[in-house]
Short mmCIF file of C-alpha atoms in Angstrom, two decimals:
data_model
loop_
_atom_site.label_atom_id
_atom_site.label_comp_id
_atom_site.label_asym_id
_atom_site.label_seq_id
_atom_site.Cartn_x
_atom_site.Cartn_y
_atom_site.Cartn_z
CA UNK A 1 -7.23 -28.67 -43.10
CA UNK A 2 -7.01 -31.89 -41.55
CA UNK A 3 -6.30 -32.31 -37.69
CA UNK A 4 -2.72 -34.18 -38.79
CA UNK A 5 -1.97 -31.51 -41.26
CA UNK A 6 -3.04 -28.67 -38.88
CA UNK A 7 -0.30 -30.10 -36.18
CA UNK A 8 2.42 -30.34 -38.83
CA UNK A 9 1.95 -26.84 -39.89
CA UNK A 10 1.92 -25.68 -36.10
CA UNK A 11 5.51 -27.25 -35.62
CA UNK A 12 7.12 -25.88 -38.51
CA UNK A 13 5.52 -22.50 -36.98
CA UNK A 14 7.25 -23.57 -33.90
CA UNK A 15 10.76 -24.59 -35.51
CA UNK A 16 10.33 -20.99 -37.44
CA UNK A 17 9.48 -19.08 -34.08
CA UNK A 18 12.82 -21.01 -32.90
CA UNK A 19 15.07 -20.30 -35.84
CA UNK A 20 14.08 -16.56 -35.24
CA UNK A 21 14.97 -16.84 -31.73
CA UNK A 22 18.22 -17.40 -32.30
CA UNK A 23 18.95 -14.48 -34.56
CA UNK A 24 16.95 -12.30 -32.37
CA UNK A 25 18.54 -10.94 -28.90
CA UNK A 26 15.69 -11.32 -27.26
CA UNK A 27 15.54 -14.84 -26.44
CA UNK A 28 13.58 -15.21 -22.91
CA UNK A 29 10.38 -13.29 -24.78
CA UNK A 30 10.26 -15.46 -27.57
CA UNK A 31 10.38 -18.76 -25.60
CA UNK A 32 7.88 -16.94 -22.78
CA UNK A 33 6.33 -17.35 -25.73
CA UNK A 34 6.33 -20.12 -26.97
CA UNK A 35 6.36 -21.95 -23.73
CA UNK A 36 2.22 -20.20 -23.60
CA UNK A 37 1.89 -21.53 -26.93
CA UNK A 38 2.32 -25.31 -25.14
CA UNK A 39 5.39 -25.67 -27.95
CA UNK A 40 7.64 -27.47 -25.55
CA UNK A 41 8.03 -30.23 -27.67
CA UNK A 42 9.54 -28.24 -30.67
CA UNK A 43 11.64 -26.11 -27.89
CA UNK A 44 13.13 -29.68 -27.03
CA UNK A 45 13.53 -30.89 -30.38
CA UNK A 46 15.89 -27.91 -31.74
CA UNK A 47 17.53 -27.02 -28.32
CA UNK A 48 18.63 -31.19 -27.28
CA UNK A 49 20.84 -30.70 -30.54
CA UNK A 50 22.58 -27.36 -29.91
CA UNK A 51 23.26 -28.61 -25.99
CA UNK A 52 24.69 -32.15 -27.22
CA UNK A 53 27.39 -29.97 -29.79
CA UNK A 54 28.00 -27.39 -27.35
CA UNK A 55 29.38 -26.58 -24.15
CA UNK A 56 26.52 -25.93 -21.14
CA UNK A 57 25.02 -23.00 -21.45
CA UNK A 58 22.88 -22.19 -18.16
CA UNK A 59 20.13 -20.23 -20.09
CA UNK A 60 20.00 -23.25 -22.61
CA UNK A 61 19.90 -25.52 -19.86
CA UNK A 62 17.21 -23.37 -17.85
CA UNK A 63 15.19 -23.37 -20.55
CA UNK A 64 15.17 -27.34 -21.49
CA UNK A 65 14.68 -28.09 -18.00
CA UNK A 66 11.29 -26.04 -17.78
CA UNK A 67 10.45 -27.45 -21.07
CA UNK A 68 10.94 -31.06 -20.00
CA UNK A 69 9.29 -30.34 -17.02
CA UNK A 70 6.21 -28.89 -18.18
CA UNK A 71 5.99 -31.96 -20.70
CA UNK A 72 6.09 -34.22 -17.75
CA UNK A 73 10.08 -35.46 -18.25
CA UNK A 74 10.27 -34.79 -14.72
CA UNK A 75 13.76 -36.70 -14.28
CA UNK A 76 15.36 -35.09 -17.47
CA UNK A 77 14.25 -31.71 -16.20
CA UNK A 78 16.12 -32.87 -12.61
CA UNK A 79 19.49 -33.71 -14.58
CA UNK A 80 18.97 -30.59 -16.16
CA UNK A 81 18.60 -28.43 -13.66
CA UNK A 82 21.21 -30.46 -11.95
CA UNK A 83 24.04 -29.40 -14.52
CA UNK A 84 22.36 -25.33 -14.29
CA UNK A 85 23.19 -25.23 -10.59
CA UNK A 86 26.23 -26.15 -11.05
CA UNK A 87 26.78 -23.68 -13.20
CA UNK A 88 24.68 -21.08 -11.13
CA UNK A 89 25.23 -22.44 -7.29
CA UNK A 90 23.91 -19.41 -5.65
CA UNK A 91 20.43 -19.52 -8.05
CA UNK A 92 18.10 -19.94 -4.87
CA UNK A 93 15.16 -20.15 -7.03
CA UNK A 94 16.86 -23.25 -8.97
CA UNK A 95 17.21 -25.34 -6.05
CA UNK A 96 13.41 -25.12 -4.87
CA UNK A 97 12.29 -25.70 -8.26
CA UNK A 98 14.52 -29.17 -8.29
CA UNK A 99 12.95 -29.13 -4.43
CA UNK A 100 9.68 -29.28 -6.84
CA UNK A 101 10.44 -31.94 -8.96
CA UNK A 102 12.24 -34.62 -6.95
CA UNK A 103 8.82 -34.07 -4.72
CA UNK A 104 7.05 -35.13 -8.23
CA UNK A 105 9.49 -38.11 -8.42
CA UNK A 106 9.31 -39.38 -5.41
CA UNK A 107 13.40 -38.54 -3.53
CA UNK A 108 12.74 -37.53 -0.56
CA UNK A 109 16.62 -37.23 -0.03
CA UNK A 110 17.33 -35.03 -3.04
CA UNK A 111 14.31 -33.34 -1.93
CA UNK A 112 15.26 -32.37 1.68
CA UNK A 113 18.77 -31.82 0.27
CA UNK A 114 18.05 -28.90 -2.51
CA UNK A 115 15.00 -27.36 -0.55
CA UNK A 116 17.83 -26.75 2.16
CA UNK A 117 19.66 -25.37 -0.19
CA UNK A 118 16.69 -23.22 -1.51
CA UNK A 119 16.34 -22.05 1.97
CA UNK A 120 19.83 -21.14 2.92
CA UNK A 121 20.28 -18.90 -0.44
CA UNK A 122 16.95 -17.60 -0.65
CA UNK A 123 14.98 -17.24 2.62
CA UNK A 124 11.66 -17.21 1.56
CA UNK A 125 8.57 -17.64 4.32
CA UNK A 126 6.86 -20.59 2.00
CA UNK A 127 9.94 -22.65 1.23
CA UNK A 128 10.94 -22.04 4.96
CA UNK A 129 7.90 -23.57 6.04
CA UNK A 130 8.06 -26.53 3.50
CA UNK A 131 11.41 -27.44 5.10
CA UNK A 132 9.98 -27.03 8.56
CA UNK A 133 7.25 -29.53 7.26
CA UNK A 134 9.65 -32.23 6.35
CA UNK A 135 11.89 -32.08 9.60
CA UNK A 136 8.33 -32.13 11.41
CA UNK A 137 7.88 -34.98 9.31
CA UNK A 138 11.16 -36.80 10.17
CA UNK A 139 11.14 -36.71 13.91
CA UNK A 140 14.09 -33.67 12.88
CA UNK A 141 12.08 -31.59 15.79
CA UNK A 142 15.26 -29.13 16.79
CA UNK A 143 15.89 -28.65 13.08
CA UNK A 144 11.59 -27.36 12.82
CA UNK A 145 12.09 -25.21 15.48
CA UNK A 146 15.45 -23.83 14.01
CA UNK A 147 13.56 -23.33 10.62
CA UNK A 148 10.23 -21.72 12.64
CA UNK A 149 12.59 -19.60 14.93
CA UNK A 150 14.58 -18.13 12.27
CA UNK A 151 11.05 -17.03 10.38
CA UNK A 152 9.09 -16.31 13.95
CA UNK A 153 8.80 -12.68 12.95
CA UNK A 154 6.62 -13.84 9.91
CA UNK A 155 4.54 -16.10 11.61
CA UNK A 156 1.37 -16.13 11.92
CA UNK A 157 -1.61 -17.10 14.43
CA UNK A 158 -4.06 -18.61 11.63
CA UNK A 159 -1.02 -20.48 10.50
CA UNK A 160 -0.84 -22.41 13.64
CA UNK A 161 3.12 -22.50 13.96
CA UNK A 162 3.73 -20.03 16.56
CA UNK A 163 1.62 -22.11 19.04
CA UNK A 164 4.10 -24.64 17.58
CA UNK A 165 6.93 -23.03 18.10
CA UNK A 166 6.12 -22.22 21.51
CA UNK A 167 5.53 -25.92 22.03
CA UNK A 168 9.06 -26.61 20.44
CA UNK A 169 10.74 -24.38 22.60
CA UNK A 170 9.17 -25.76 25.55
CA UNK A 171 9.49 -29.23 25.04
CA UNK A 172 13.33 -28.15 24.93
CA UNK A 173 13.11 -26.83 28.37
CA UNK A 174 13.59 -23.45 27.04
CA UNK A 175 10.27 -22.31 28.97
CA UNK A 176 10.98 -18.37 28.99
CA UNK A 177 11.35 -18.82 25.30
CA UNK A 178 7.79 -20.17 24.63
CA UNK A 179 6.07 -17.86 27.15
CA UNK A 180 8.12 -15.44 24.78
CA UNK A 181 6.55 -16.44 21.53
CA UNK A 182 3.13 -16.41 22.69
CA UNK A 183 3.33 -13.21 24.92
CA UNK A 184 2.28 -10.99 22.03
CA UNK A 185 -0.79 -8.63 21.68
CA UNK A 186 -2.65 -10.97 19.03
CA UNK A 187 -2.77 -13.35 21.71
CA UNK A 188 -3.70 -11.53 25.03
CA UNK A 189 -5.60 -8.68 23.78
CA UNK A 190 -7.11 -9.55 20.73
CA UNK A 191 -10.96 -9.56 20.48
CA UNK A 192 -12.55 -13.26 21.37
CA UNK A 193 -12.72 -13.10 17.44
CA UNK A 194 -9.47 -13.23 16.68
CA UNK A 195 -8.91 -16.65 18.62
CA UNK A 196 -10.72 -19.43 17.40
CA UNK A 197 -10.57 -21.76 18.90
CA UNK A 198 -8.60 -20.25 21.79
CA UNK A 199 -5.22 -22.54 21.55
CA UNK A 200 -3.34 -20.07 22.20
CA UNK A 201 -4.19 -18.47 25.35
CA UNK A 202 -4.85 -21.84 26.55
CA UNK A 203 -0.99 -22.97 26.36
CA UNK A 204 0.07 -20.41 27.13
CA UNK A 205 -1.81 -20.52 30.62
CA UNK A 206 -0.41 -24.16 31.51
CA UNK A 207 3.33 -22.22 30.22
CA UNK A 208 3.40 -19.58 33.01
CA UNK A 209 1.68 -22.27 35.57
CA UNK A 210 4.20 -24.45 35.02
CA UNK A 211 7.08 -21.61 35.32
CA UNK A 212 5.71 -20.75 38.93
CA UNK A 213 3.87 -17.43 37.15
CA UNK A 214 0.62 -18.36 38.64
CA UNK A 215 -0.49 -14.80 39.59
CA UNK A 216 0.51 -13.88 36.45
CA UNK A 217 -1.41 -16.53 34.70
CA UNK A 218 -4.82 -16.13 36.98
CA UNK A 219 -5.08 -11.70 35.72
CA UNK A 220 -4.77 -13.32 32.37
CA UNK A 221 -7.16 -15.77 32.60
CA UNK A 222 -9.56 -13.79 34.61
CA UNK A 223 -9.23 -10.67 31.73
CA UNK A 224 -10.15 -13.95 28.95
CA UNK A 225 -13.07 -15.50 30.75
CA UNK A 226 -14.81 -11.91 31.21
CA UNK A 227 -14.05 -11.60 27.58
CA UNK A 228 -15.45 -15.04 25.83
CA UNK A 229 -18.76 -15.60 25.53
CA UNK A 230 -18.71 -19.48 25.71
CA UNK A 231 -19.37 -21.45 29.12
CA UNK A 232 -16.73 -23.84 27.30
CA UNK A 233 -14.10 -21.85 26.84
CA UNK A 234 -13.80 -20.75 30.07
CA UNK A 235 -14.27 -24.44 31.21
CA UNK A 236 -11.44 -24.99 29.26
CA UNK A 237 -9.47 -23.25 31.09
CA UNK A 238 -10.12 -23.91 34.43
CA UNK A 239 -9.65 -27.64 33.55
CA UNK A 240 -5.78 -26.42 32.87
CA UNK A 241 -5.57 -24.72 36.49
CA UNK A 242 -7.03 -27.30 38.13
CA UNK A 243 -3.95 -29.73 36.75
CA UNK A 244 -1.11 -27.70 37.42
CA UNK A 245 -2.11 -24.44 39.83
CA UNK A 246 -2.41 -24.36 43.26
CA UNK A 247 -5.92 -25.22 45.03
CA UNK A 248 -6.30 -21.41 45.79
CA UNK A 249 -5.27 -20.00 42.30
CA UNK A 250 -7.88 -22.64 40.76
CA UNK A 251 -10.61 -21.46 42.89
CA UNK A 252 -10.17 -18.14 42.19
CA UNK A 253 -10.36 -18.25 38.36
CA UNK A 254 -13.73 -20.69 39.39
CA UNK A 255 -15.04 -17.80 40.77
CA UNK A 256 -13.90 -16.11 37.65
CA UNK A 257 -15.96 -18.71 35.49
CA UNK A 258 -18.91 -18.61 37.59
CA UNK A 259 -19.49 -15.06 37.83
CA UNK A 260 -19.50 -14.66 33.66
CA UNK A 261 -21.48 -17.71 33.72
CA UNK A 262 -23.56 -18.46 36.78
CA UNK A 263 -26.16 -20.62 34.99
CA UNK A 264 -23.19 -22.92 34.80
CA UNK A 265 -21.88 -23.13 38.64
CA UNK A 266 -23.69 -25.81 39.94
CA UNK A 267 -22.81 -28.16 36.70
CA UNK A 268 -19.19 -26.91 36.91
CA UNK A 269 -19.13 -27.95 40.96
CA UNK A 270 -20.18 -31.31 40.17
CA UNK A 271 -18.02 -32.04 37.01
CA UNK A 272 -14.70 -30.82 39.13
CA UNK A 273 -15.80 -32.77 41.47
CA UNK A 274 -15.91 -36.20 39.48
CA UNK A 275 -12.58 -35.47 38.13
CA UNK A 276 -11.05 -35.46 41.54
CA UNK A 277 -10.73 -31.53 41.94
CA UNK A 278 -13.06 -31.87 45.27
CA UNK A 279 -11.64 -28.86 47.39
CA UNK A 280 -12.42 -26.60 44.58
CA UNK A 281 -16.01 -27.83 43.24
CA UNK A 282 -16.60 -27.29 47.39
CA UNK A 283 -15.46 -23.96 47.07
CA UNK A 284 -17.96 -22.76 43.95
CA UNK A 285 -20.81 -24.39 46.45
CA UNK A 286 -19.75 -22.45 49.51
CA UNK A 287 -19.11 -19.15 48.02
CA UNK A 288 -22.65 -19.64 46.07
CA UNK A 289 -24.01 -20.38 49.47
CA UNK A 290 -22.15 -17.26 51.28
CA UNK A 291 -23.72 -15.41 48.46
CA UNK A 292 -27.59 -16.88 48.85
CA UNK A 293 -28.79 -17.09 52.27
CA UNK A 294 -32.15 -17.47 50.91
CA UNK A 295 -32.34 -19.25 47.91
CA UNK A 296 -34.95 -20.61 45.72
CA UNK A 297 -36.14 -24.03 45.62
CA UNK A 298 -35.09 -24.68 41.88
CA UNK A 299 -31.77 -23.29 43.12
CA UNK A 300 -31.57 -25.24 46.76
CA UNK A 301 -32.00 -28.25 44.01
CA UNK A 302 -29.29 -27.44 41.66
CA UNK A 303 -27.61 -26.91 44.78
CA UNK A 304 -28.54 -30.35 46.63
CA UNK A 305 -27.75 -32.67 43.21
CA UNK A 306 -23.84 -30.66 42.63
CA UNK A 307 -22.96 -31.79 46.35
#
């Protein structure tokens, strides 16, 4: 059998599959069906008929729609769809899958619009996000954090967006709120592991500095040095206290920094002080020296080229 003659004889299959359907009451099985058999053509040409002599039917529509839309008819499928929800205005699902294919089209109006929709009458974590993605995208930052806020339970730290929530909330003023988001076990306790790289505990440091929690923020930040393994971590972090702590409270976690990494002291003394943080790079020297009455001549060096 020729390739011509093989297709013909697969569509008349297809229009006999159809006619079957609709004597059969199991409609959704035979055009699961069929849909698997990549028949959407034949679906189309018997169904376009029975929907242009009829009244709408929302499982006739439904099914076109899908059918258009898996043949590429991506605007057909929309006006399709279109007419369903109007029939069905609480189908959640319907309004993310017309999310789907004005996103295919190119609206980002009706987009926004129906995945709103999608949202409000089906909460679902990945549509959720999607919308939070497109007010990110829009400068619509209150509406994100609304979106992120309402889903914060569900968030997670490999994900990102509760260090971005916490950074919406704060740039709102709402500072208790962002300490809030990130004040969770994953982020204070977890093993060095768990926080890669270490965003996390690093905002949430210059958070409590900057709400006057500075002892708080030193026991945490002493508890994370002692924990990480990298020099550059804990660099990172002193960097933070040095902007926004007190001299004292910076010095302190120094100490900190140099006692899980001494090899590291006279470097750190001499990099703080370049960036302007002189009382405290004097500190690390005079607490090394307090500490080495007699030291070594490779160490008297180190010492000699930090000051």
């Amino acid at each position: 059998m020729n390739g011509p003659a093989r297709s013909f004889v697969l569509l008349v299959l297809a229009i006999l599959m159809v006619a079957g359907y609709l004597l059969a009451p199991r409609r959704n099985e035979t055009f699961a069906i069929m849909r698997d058999q990549r028949q959407q053509m034949a679906i189309i040409a018997l169904l376009e008929p029975r929907l242009a002599a009829s009244e709408d039917d929302p499982n006739l529509l439904a099914t076109l729609a899908r059918s258009y839309g898996e043949v590429g008819e991506q605007w057909r499928a929309a006006e399709l769809l279109e007419r369903y929800i109007a029939l069905r205005p609480k189908d959640g699902e319907a309004y993310g899958q017309l999310a789907d294919l004005y996103q295919t089209i190119g609206d980002p109006a009706r987009r926004l619009a129906r995945l709103q929709q999608a949202v409000a009458l089906q909460p679902q974590l990945s549509r959720a996000l999607e919308l939070a993605g497109l007010y990110r995208d829009a400068g619509r930052f209150a509406d994100e954090r609304a979106v992120l806020a309402s889903h914060e339970a569900e968030l997670t730290l490999d994900s990102g967006l509760l260090l971005r929530l916490a950074q919406l909330r704060a740039a709102e003023g709402d500072l208790p709120g962002a300490i809030r988001t990130l004040m969770r076990p994953q982020v204070l306790t977890a093993s060095a592991s768990a926080i890669h790289p270490p965003a996390e505990r690093l905002y949430l440091a210059e958070l409590l500095l900057a709400a006057g929690r500075d002892a708080e923020a030193l026991r945490w930040g002493r508890r994370w040095i002692a924990q990480w393994q990298e020099p550059w971590r804990a660099t990172q972090l002193l960097r933070r206290f040095v902007a926004r702590a007190p001299v004292a409270t910076a010095a302190d976690l120094a100490d900190a920094v140099a006692l899980a990494h001494p090899e590291i002291r006279f470097y750190l003394a001499g990099e703080l002080g370049r960036a302007g943080a002189s009382a405290v790079a004097r500190h690390l020297l005079a607490s090394w020296g307090a500490a080495n009455p007699a030291p070594r001549p490779n160490q008297l060096a180190g010492f000699v080229a930090a000051c």
